[in-house]
Short mmCIF file of C-alpha atoms and ligand atoms in Angstrom, two decimals:
data_model
loop_
_atom_site.label_atom_id
_atom_site.label_comp_id
_atom_site.label_asym_id
_atom_site.label_seq_id
_atom_site.Cartn_x
_atom_site.Cartn_y
_atom_site.Cartn_z
CA UNK G 1 111.32 70.47 91.53
CA UNK G 2 107.69 69.41 91.73
CA UNK G 3 105.46 72.44 92.16
CA UNK G 4 101.75 73.05 92.50
CA UNK G 5 99.95 76.35 92.00
CA UNK G 6 96.54 76.57 93.66
CA UNK G 7 94.26 79.07 91.96
CA UNK G 8 95.16 79.73 88.33
CA UNK G 9 93.59 83.15 87.82
CA UNK G 10 95.72 85.95 86.45
CA UNK G 11 98.48 85.68 89.02
CA UNK G 12 98.41 81.89 89.42
CA UNK G 13 98.28 81.01 85.73
CA UNK G 14 101.21 83.28 84.92
CA UNK G 15 103.14 81.94 87.91
CA UNK G 16 102.48 78.31 86.94
CA UNK G 17 103.63 78.80 83.34
CA UNK G 18 106.64 80.82 84.50
CA UNK G 19 107.71 78.07 86.91
CA UNK G 20 107.46 75.52 84.07
CA UNK G 21 109.56 77.92 81.98
CA UNK G 22 112.23 77.71 84.72
CA UNK G 23 112.27 73.91 84.26
CA UNK G 24 110.05 72.80 87.13
CA UNK G 25 107.33 70.19 86.90
CA UNK G 26 104.15 72.19 87.56
CA UNK G 27 100.53 71.32 88.20
CA UNK G 28 97.91 74.08 88.39
CA UNK G 29 94.67 73.61 90.32
CA UNK G 30 91.42 75.53 90.06
CA UNK G 31 87.72 75.01 90.66
CA UNK G 32 86.76 76.75 87.39
CA UNK G 33 86.52 73.86 84.91
CA UNK G 34 86.09 76.09 81.87
CA UNK G 35 89.28 77.95 82.76
CA UNK G 36 91.16 74.66 83.22
CA UNK G 37 89.91 73.44 79.85
CA UNK G 38 91.13 76.58 78.11
CA UNK G 39 94.49 76.60 79.83
CA UNK G 40 94.99 72.89 79.08
CA UNK G 41 94.25 73.63 75.42
CA UNK G 42 96.95 76.33 75.42
CA UNK G 43 94.37 79.11 75.24
CA UNK G 44 94.87 82.16 77.44
CA UNK G 45 91.72 83.19 79.35
CA UNK G 46 92.99 86.80 79.41
CA UNK G 47 95.01 89.15 77.24
CA UNK G 48 98.59 89.11 78.47
CA UNK G 49 101.53 89.60 76.09
CA UNK G 50 103.97 86.67 76.19
CA UNK G 51 101.73 84.43 78.30
CA UNK G 52 100.28 82.26 75.50
CA UNK G 53 103.83 81.43 74.38
CA UNK G 54 105.06 80.22 77.78
CA UNK G 55 101.75 78.44 78.43
CA UNK G 56 102.01 76.47 75.18
CA UNK G 57 105.69 75.78 75.71
CA UNK G 58 105.00 74.41 79.19
CA UNK G 59 102.20 72.18 77.91
CA UNK G 60 104.27 70.96 74.94
CA UNK G 61 107.22 69.93 77.12
CA UNK G 62 104.84 68.11 79.47
CA UNK G 63 106.16 70.16 82.40
CA UNK G 64 102.88 72.03 82.86
CA UNK G 65 99.40 70.61 83.39
CA UNK G 66 96.15 71.58 85.04
CA UNK G 67 93.66 69.73 87.22
CA UNK G 68 90.60 70.18 89.41
CA UNK G 69 91.59 67.25 91.64
CA UNK G 70 93.53 68.31 94.73
CA UNK G 71 94.72 64.75 95.40
CA UNK G 72 96.98 65.09 92.35
CA UNK G 73 98.91 67.84 94.13
CA UNK G 74 99.73 65.96 97.28
CA UNK G 75 103.26 64.87 96.34
CA UNK G 76 104.54 68.31 95.21
CA UNK G 77 107.46 69.80 97.16
CA UNK G 78 106.27 73.39 96.91
CA UNK G 79 102.67 74.63 96.79
CA UNK G 80 102.02 78.21 95.71
CA UNK G 81 98.76 79.87 96.78
CA UNK G 82 97.60 82.16 93.96
CA UNK G 83 94.01 82.75 95.04
CA UNK G 84 92.12 85.99 94.58
CA UNK G 85 91.28 88.13 97.62
CA UNK G 86 88.56 90.43 96.25
CA UNK G 87 86.84 93.23 98.13
CA UNK G 88 84.09 91.89 100.42
CA UNK G 89 80.53 92.55 99.35
CA UNK G 90 79.71 94.05 102.78
CA UNK G 91 82.58 96.50 103.19
CA UNK G 92 86.17 97.51 102.43
CA UNK G 93 87.88 94.36 103.80
CA UNK G 94 89.40 91.56 101.71
CA UNK G 95 87.34 88.41 101.18
CA UNK G 96 89.59 85.51 102.16
CA UNK G 97 87.00 82.76 101.57
CA UNK G 98 88.78 81.23 98.56
CA UNK G 99 92.18 81.37 100.24
CA UNK G 100 90.92 79.78 103.47
CA UNK G 101 89.07 77.06 101.56
CA UNK G 102 92.18 76.27 99.52
CA UNK G 103 94.35 76.00 102.62
CA UNK G 104 91.77 73.70 104.23
CA UNK G 105 91.68 71.38 101.22
CA UNK G 106 95.46 71.41 100.91
CA UNK G 107 95.91 70.62 104.60
CA UNK G 108 93.58 67.66 104.14
CA UNK G 109 95.78 66.03 101.47
CA UNK G 110 99.32 67.07 102.49
CA UNK G 111 101.18 64.04 103.73
CA UNK G 112 103.33 64.29 106.87
CA UNK G 113 106.87 63.88 105.49
CA UNK G 114 109.33 63.23 108.29
CA UNK G 115 112.76 64.58 107.40
CA UNK G 116 111.55 66.09 104.10
CA UNK G 117 110.17 69.62 103.99
CA UNK G 118 107.07 70.67 102.12
CA UNK G 119 106.72 74.39 101.43
CA UNK G 120 103.45 76.25 101.13
CA UNK G 121 104.09 79.67 99.64
CA UNK G 122 101.43 82.37 99.76
CA UNK G 123 101.41 84.84 96.86
CA UNK G 124 97.98 86.44 97.33
CA UNK G 125 97.62 89.99 98.67
CA UNK G 126 96.31 89.61 102.22
CA UNK G 127 95.62 91.61 105.37
CA UNK G 128 98.39 91.57 107.96
CA UNK G 129 98.11 88.56 110.23
CA UNK G 130 96.82 86.17 107.56
CA UNK G 131 100.13 84.34 107.05
CA UNK G 132 100.65 83.71 110.75
CA UNK G 133 97.08 82.45 111.08
CA UNK G 134 97.43 80.09 108.10
CA UNK G 135 100.85 78.92 109.28
CA UNK G 136 99.25 77.90 112.58
CA UNK G 137 96.96 75.59 110.65
CA UNK G 138 99.43 74.19 108.09
CA UNK G 139 102.46 73.73 110.28
CA UNK G 140 100.60 71.22 112.42
CA UNK G 141 101.50 68.78 109.64
CA UNK G 142 104.99 67.36 110.06
CA UNK G 143 107.53 68.92 107.69
CA UNK G 144 105.20 71.65 106.34
CA UNK G 145 106.40 75.28 106.40
CA UNK G 146 104.62 78.42 105.21
CA UNK G 147 106.39 81.34 103.54
CA UNK G 148 104.74 84.53 102.29
CA UNK G 149 106.12 85.63 98.95
CA UNK G 150 104.02 88.54 97.64
CA UNK G 151 103.60 89.05 93.94
CA UNK G 152 104.15 92.50 92.43
CA UNK G 153 103.25 91.75 88.82
CA UNK G 154 101.57 94.30 86.62
CA UNK G 155 99.04 93.28 84.02
CA UNK G 156 100.54 93.69 80.58
CA UNK G 157 104.00 92.89 81.98
CA UNK G 158 103.05 89.85 84.04
CA UNK G 159 105.52 87.38 82.52
CA UNK G 160 108.43 89.79 82.70
CA UNK G 161 107.55 90.85 86.24
CA UNK G 162 107.45 87.18 87.31
CA UNK G 163 110.69 86.11 85.66
CA UNK G 164 112.59 89.38 86.11
CA UNK G 165 111.10 91.05 89.19
CA UNK G 166 112.60 94.16 90.81
CA UNK G 167 112.89 92.23 94.07
CA UNK G 168 111.73 89.02 95.70
CA UNK G 169 110.35 89.14 99.23
CA UNK G 170 110.16 86.12 101.56
CA UNK G 171 108.08 86.45 104.71
CA UNK G 172 108.89 83.81 107.31
CA UNK G 173 107.81 83.08 110.88
CA UNK G 174 111.29 83.76 112.26
CA UNK G 175 114.07 84.92 109.92
CA UNK G 176 116.72 83.60 112.37
CA UNK G 177 115.72 79.96 112.06
CA UNK G 178 114.13 79.72 108.62
CA UNK G 179 117.35 78.76 106.78
CA UNK G 180 116.19 75.44 105.30
CA UNK G 181 112.87 76.84 104.01
CA UNK G 182 114.61 79.87 102.54
CA UNK G 183 117.12 77.61 100.77
CA UNK G 184 114.28 75.52 99.36
CA UNK G 185 112.47 78.54 97.88
CA UNK G 186 115.84 79.85 96.63
CA UNK G 187 116.17 76.58 94.72
CA UNK G 188 112.79 77.20 93.05
CA UNK G 189 113.89 80.70 91.99
CA UNK G 190 117.56 79.77 91.39
CA UNK G 191 117.67 81.13 87.84
CA UNK G 192 116.01 84.38 88.81
CA UNK G 193 118.28 84.88 91.81
CA UNK G 194 121.48 83.83 90.02
CA UNK G 195 123.88 86.71 90.68
CA UNK G 196 126.09 85.81 87.70
CA UNK G 197 123.08 86.52 85.48
CA UNK G 198 122.57 89.92 87.17
CA UNK G 199 120.04 88.34 89.55
CA UNK G 200 117.45 90.22 91.53
CA UNK G 201 117.65 91.12 95.24
CA UNK G 202 115.92 88.76 97.66
CA UNK G 203 114.77 90.13 101.00
CA UNK G 204 113.89 87.95 103.99
CA UNK G 205 111.63 89.39 106.69
CA UNK G 206 108.85 88.45 109.09
CA UNK G 207 105.39 87.46 107.84
CA UNK G 208 103.82 90.78 108.78
CA UNK G 209 106.43 92.86 106.98
CA UNK G 210 106.08 90.77 103.82
CA UNK G 211 102.30 91.23 103.88
CA UNK G 212 102.74 94.97 104.45
CA UNK G 213 105.33 95.40 101.68
CA UNK G 214 102.78 94.35 99.12
CA UNK G 215 99.88 96.50 100.28
CA UNK G 216 102.07 99.48 101.04
CA UNK G 217 103.63 99.31 97.55
CA UNK G 218 100.17 99.45 96.02
CA UNK G 219 99.08 102.17 98.44
CA UNK G 220 102.13 104.24 97.49
CA UNK G 221 101.45 103.87 93.77
CA UNK G 222 97.79 104.78 94.25
CA UNK G 223 98.82 107.80 96.35
CA UNK G 224 101.21 108.98 93.65
CA UNK G 225 98.46 108.84 91.03
CA UNK G 226 95.92 110.57 93.26
CA UNK G 227 98.50 113.19 94.18
CA UNK G 228 98.94 114.22 90.57
CA UNK G 229 95.18 114.03 90.06
CA UNK G 230 94.72 116.38 93.02
CA UNK G 231 97.16 118.72 91.26
CA UNK G 232 94.98 118.32 88.15
CA UNK G 233 92.02 119.61 90.17
CA UNK G 234 94.10 122.63 91.15
CA UNK G 235 95.14 123.10 87.55
CA UNK G 236 91.50 123.16 86.53
CA UNK G 237 90.94 125.91 89.11
CA UNK G 238 93.96 127.98 88.11
CA UNK G 239 94.50 127.49 84.40
CA UNK G 240 97.80 125.60 84.82
CA UNK G 241 98.62 122.49 82.78
CA UNK G 242 99.12 119.37 84.91
CA UNK G 243 101.47 117.80 82.36
CA UNK G 244 103.89 120.68 82.99
CA UNK G 245 103.74 119.86 86.68
CA UNK G 246 104.26 116.11 86.13
CA UNK G 247 107.23 116.76 83.89
CA UNK G 248 108.93 119.10 86.31
CA UNK G 249 108.19 116.97 89.38
CA UNK G 250 109.41 113.83 87.64
CA UNK G 251 112.82 115.34 86.98
CA UNK G 252 113.48 115.32 90.71
CA UNK G 253 115.19 111.96 91.25
CA UNK G 254 113.65 111.69 94.68
CA UNK G 255 110.16 111.82 93.17
CA UNK G 256 110.70 110.01 89.87
CA UNK G 257 108.58 110.38 86.75
CA UNK G 258 106.57 107.15 86.88
CA UNK G 259 102.94 107.02 88.03
CA UNK G 260 102.58 110.78 87.65
CA UNK G 261 100.27 110.74 84.66
CA UNK G 262 97.10 112.60 85.52
CA UNK G 263 93.77 111.54 84.10
CA UNK G 264 90.73 109.53 84.92
CA UNK G 265 92.62 107.65 87.62
CA UNK G 266 93.48 104.14 88.65
CA UNK G 267 91.32 101.04 88.35
CA UNK G 268 91.85 97.32 87.89
CA UNK G 269 91.72 94.27 90.10
CA UNK G 270 94.41 95.45 92.54
CA UNK G 271 94.98 99.11 93.38
CA UNK G 272 91.39 100.13 94.27
CA UNK G 273 90.51 97.03 96.31
CA UNK G 274 93.94 96.77 97.90
CA UNK G 275 93.90 100.29 99.33
CA UNK G 276 90.40 99.69 100.70
CA UNK G 277 91.42 96.38 102.24
CA UNK G 278 94.48 98.12 103.70
CA UNK G 279 92.26 100.78 105.33
CA UNK G 280 89.96 98.07 106.74
CA UNK G 281 92.84 96.00 108.05
CA UNK G 282 94.50 99.03 109.70
CA UNK G 283 91.19 99.85 111.40
CA UNK G 284 90.87 96.26 112.65
CA UNK G 285 94.37 96.60 114.09
CA UNK G 286 93.44 99.85 115.87
CA UNK G 287 95.78 101.82 113.57
CA UNK G 288 93.13 103.27 111.28
CA UNK G 289 94.35 106.84 111.76
CA UNK G 290 97.67 105.99 110.10
CA UNK G 291 95.89 105.28 106.83
CA UNK G 292 93.23 107.98 106.99
CA UNK G 293 94.91 109.65 104.00
CA UNK G 294 94.12 106.61 101.85
CA UNK G 295 90.42 107.44 102.08
CA UNK G 296 91.25 110.74 100.40
CA UNK G 297 93.39 108.92 97.82
CA UNK G 298 90.34 106.80 97.01
CA UNK G 299 88.03 109.85 97.02
CA UNK G 300 90.26 111.85 94.63
CA UNK G 301 90.32 108.84 92.33
CA UNK G 302 86.53 108.53 92.33
CA UNK G 303 86.10 112.29 91.78
CA UNK G 304 88.04 112.15 88.51
CA UNK G 305 85.46 109.77 87.06
CA UNK G 306 82.66 112.17 87.97
CA UNK G 307 84.66 115.13 86.61
CA UNK G 308 84.87 113.59 83.12
CA UNK G 309 81.11 113.26 83.04
CA UNK G 310 80.67 116.87 84.23
CA UNK G 311 83.11 118.05 81.58
CA UNK G 312 81.15 116.16 78.92
CA UNK G 313 77.96 117.83 80.14
CA UNK G 314 79.63 121.25 80.07
CA UNK G 315 80.75 120.69 76.48
CA UNK G 316 77.42 119.36 75.23
CA UNK G 317 74.99 121.38 77.32
CA UNK G 318 73.04 118.22 78.08
CA UNK G 319 73.95 114.54 77.92
CA UNK G 320 70.45 113.28 77.18
CA UNK G 321 70.18 111.93 73.66
CA UNK G 322 73.72 112.98 72.68
CA UNK G 323 76.01 110.60 70.75
CA UNK G 324 79.25 109.99 72.65
CA UNK G 325 82.07 107.67 71.61
CA UNK G 326 84.38 106.32 74.30
CA UNK G 327 87.84 105.15 73.26
CA UNK G 328 88.87 102.41 75.68
CA UNK G 329 87.08 100.09 78.07
CA UNK G 330 90.00 98.31 79.77
CA UNK G 331 91.34 99.75 83.04
CA UNK G 332 94.64 100.34 81.26
CA UNK G 333 96.14 99.64 77.83
CA UNK G 334 97.51 96.18 76.88
CA UNK G 335 94.91 94.54 79.05
CA UNK G 336 91.41 93.15 78.52
CA UNK G 337 90.64 93.59 82.22
CA UNK G 338 87.64 95.81 82.96
CA UNK G 339 87.51 95.30 86.73
CA UNK G 340 86.84 98.69 88.33
CA UNK G 341 87.72 100.30 85.01
CA UNK G 342 87.43 104.10 85.16
CA UNK G 343 86.43 104.06 81.47
CA UNK G 344 83.52 101.72 82.04
CA UNK G 345 82.30 103.62 85.09
CA UNK G 346 82.24 106.80 83.02
CA UNK G 347 80.34 104.94 80.31
CA UNK G 348 77.74 103.73 82.83
CA UNK G 349 77.31 107.24 84.22
CA UNK G 350 76.90 108.71 80.73
CA UNK G 351 74.35 106.04 79.84
CA UNK G 352 72.48 106.68 83.09
CA UNK G 353 72.32 110.37 82.11
CA UNK G 354 70.62 109.41 78.85
CA UNK G 355 73.56 109.67 76.42
CA UNK G 356 73.87 107.26 73.47
CA UNK G 357 77.30 105.83 74.15
CA UNK G 358 79.39 103.76 71.77
CA UNK G 359 82.48 102.10 73.23
CA UNK G 360 85.47 100.72 71.41
CA UNK G 361 88.55 98.89 72.69
CA UNK G 362 91.06 96.61 70.96
CA UNK G 363 90.78 93.77 73.52
CA UNK G 364 88.27 94.41 76.28
CA UNK G 365 84.89 94.60 74.55
CA UNK G 366 83.83 91.05 75.36
CA UNK G 367 84.48 91.61 79.06
CA UNK G 368 82.92 95.07 78.88
CA UNK G 369 79.69 93.67 77.40
CA UNK G 370 79.45 91.23 80.29
CA UNK G 371 79.79 94.08 82.81
CA UNK G 372 77.52 96.74 81.33
CA UNK G 373 74.07 95.73 80.25
CA UNK G 374 72.94 97.14 76.91
CA UNK G 375 76.42 98.36 75.99
CA UNK G 376 76.86 99.47 72.38
CA UNK G 377 80.33 98.13 71.63
CA UNK G 378 82.07 98.47 68.27
CA UNK G 379 85.44 96.89 67.53
CA UNK G 380 86.58 99.16 64.73
CA UNK G 381 87.79 102.61 65.84
CA UNK G 382 86.73 104.45 62.67
CA UNK G 383 83.28 102.90 62.82
CA UNK G 384 82.97 103.83 66.51
CA UNK G 385 83.87 107.46 65.76
CA UNK G 386 81.25 107.75 63.05
CA UNK G 387 78.76 110.55 63.78
CA UNK G 388 79.95 111.17 67.34
CA UNK G 389 79.11 114.52 68.90
CA UNK G 390 81.81 114.03 71.54
CA UNK G 391 84.77 111.65 71.84
CA UNK G 392 86.27 110.61 75.17
CA UNK G 393 89.71 109.02 75.31
CA UNK G 394 89.69 107.02 78.54
CA UNK G 395 92.23 104.20 78.01
CA UNK G 396 95.45 105.20 76.30
CA UNK G 397 95.93 102.35 73.84
CA UNK G 398 98.69 103.13 71.32
CA UNK G 399 96.22 103.34 68.43
CA UNK G 400 94.22 106.06 70.23
CA UNK G 401 97.33 108.02 71.13
CA UNK G 402 98.33 107.86 67.47
CA UNK G 403 94.95 108.94 66.09
CA UNK G 404 95.22 111.48 63.31
CA UNK G 405 93.06 114.45 64.37
CA UNK G 406 92.49 115.54 60.76
CA UNK G 407 91.28 112.10 59.63
CA UNK G 408 89.24 111.61 62.82
CA UNK G 409 87.52 114.97 62.30
CA UNK G 410 86.11 113.64 59.00
CA UNK G 411 84.38 110.77 60.81
CA UNK G 412 82.62 112.51 63.68
CA UNK G 413 79.59 114.73 63.43
CA UNK G 414 81.14 117.49 65.60
CA UNK G 415 84.87 117.51 66.43
CA UNK G 416 84.86 117.63 70.24
CA UNK G 417 87.15 115.55 72.41
CA UNK G 418 88.04 115.03 76.06
CA UNK G 419 91.46 113.53 76.66
CA UNK G 420 90.92 111.65 79.91
CA UNK G 421 94.51 110.34 80.02
CA UNK G 422 96.51 113.47 79.14
CA UNK G 423 98.24 111.75 76.23
CA UNK G 424 97.21 113.88 73.24
CA UNK G 425 98.82 117.14 72.10
CA UNK G 426 96.13 119.83 72.53
CA UNK G 427 97.60 122.19 69.89
CA UNK G 428 97.49 119.48 67.19
CA UNK G 429 93.86 118.68 67.90
CA UNK G 430 92.81 122.32 68.14
CA UNK G 431 94.64 123.08 64.89
CA UNK G 432 92.61 120.32 63.22
CA UNK G 433 89.41 122.08 64.29
CA UNK G 434 88.62 120.12 67.45
CA UNK G 435 87.11 121.60 70.58
CA UNK G 436 89.63 120.01 72.94
CA UNK G 437 89.48 119.48 76.70
CA UNK G 438 91.72 117.35 78.90
CA UNK G 439 91.59 116.57 82.60
CA UNK G 440 93.96 118.93 84.38
CA UNK G 441 94.73 120.92 81.22
CA UNK G 442 92.05 123.60 81.09
CA UNK G 443 91.99 126.12 78.30
CA UNK G 444 90.44 128.31 81.01
CA UNK G 445 90.21 127.82 84.77
CA UNK G 446 86.89 126.51 85.99
CA UNK G 447 86.57 128.66 89.11
CA UNK G 448 88.74 131.79 88.88
CA UNK G 449 87.29 134.62 86.82
CA UNK G 450 89.39 135.51 83.77
CA UNK G 451 90.49 138.87 85.27
CA UNK G 452 92.09 137.19 88.28
CA UNK G 453 94.15 135.03 85.98
CA UNK G 454 95.71 137.97 84.22
CA UNK G 455 97.41 139.12 87.45
CA UNK G 456 100.66 137.19 87.86
CA UNK G 457 100.93 135.67 91.34
CA UNK G 458 104.13 137.58 92.21
CA UNK G 459 102.50 140.93 91.25
CA UNK G 460 99.46 140.14 93.33
CA UNK G 461 101.68 139.43 96.33
CA UNK G 462 103.61 142.68 95.85
CA UNK G 463 100.33 144.62 95.61
CA UNK G 464 99.07 142.98 98.77
CA UNK G 465 102.32 143.78 100.57
CA UNK G 466 102.18 147.43 99.41
CA UNK G 467 98.64 147.79 100.74
CA UNK G 468 99.51 146.23 104.11
C1 LIG Y 1 99.26 97.09 90.09
C2 LIG Y 1 100.70 97.25 90.60
O1 LIG Y 1 101.42 98.12 89.71
C3 LIG Y 1 101.39 95.89 90.70
O2 LIG Y 1 102.69 96.04 91.25
C4 LIG Y 1 100.54 95.00 91.61
O3 LIG Y 1 101.12 93.71 91.70
C5 LIG Y 1 99.12 94.90 91.07
O4 LIG Y 1 98.55 96.20 90.94
P1 LIG Y 1 98.13 96.70 87.70
O5 LIG Y 1 96.82 96.56 88.40
O6 LIG Y 1 98.48 95.76 86.60
O7 LIG Y 1 99.34 96.60 88.76
O8 LIG Y 1 98.14 98.19 87.10
P2 LIG Y 1 99.13 99.44 87.08
O9 LIG Y 1 100.01 99.38 85.91
O10 LIG Y 1 99.76 99.63 88.40
O11 LIG Y 1 98.07 100.60 86.81
C6 LIG Y 1 96.97 100.78 87.73
C7 LIG Y 1 96.06 101.87 87.28
O12 LIG Y 1 96.67 103.13 87.46
C8 LIG Y 1 95.61 101.81 85.83
O13 LIG Y 1 94.23 102.06 85.78
C9 LIG Y 1 96.40 102.93 85.17
O14 LIG Y 1 95.73 103.46 84.06
C10 LIG Y 1 96.49 103.93 86.31
N1 LIG Y 1 97.63 104.86 86.19
C11 LIG Y 1 98.91 104.40 86.20
C12 LIG Y 1 97.40 106.23 86.14
O15 LIG Y 1 96.26 106.68 86.14
N2 LIG Y 1 98.48 107.08 86.07
C13 LIG Y 1 99.76 106.64 86.06
O16 LIG Y 1 100.67 107.48 86.02
C14 LIG Y 1 99.98 105.26 86.13
#
């Protein structure tokens, strides 16, 4: 089938190459000429395992190409919209400028095809009501139908999540009468849906539900992370270890053990801006109260970033003039993405407090340098650790998780570390002479006096009952 993908950022580029991998003839459109040049040369503009291979394969077979000229897309059967919907500069809402502009330019070139359907398939994360609004514009053209088919891909697993998703969601105007459009999109995804190959479930629903599935999935994930980070705050006040809580909670099948790792919180191009856009969209719909809790989810997440800086200050006495090495700049491992990266925000706060910060990361330093002016970035981990008075682990790349505390102690000036991702084993680091702190794993509670801790909770309750 002939397919176009409009907007070849992270989502769009991976989708375009994946569709070529499925055997379709694909053309990707973007306004960023430099990006198009790189993609056309088989060069990935971002770090994503497996993507360079499918990109090059698509280009080599001639099934995949890129253009800046929308006229070249006009004869495709299916047009995917992969445009970014970033947070607006003036508030929490999503900025739909790029998406609206793309739909306008597409509508201007789409031919009316009597008897032959053309599908436009939205993949961007959008506020509820967007699909119906865009459908009103596009479906004025004979034969054109809009479906909303949200994308759930995770960075670092983008190719796998596209070709082997957990589920595929189609949002349509009216599920009762959308048979032909559904069949057409099924044909695009035939190999993924193929039951004989253990295919994935495909769910058809109205536009609004499809839009909500995407944002509510991200809101749920963000809530799960902030929940465990709220428990980390309680652990810091009581002396408990949050990793014990995560482990025990995760063994309950109804809760599940994923997304329960406490630490410096969530970042990236999706979770933070999507929950804010969700809050804004619910308020616009007059249902703001329903999502009031998401403001707290966001607030807990922001507080963790501040807490790391406070912990660093507590350990060093003052931050001014102190040499701090930060392990990790990306918002998560296996990514070079620094958008709303907790690690980089901590770095900026430490720098603002007068610390001499050195940052290292296997993939994200180039992007980090562009974001933070005057950043001291060092590629080599051992070199970055040299002479540090405090080390902060803020992105849990494998090589940082596997650091040898004995060898690392030889490099730094004073062995002090904060594990901001709860991935290190405190006893190993302490045994190697490190002063060790981790978010949610206090060696002493931060608020309760030591005496209070020594009274087991059950005993305290019995005493209270006896006095009553
Ligand atoms: C997310 C969603 O997972 C994906 O379905 C959606 O399509 C896009 O947004 P992504 O942004 O790639 O994907 O990151 P994800 O793997 O979800 O991690 C988000 C953030 O949460 C990262 O900063 C990560 O470090 C943090 N995180 C994750 C935690 O702090 N604790 C956890 O237990 C899990």
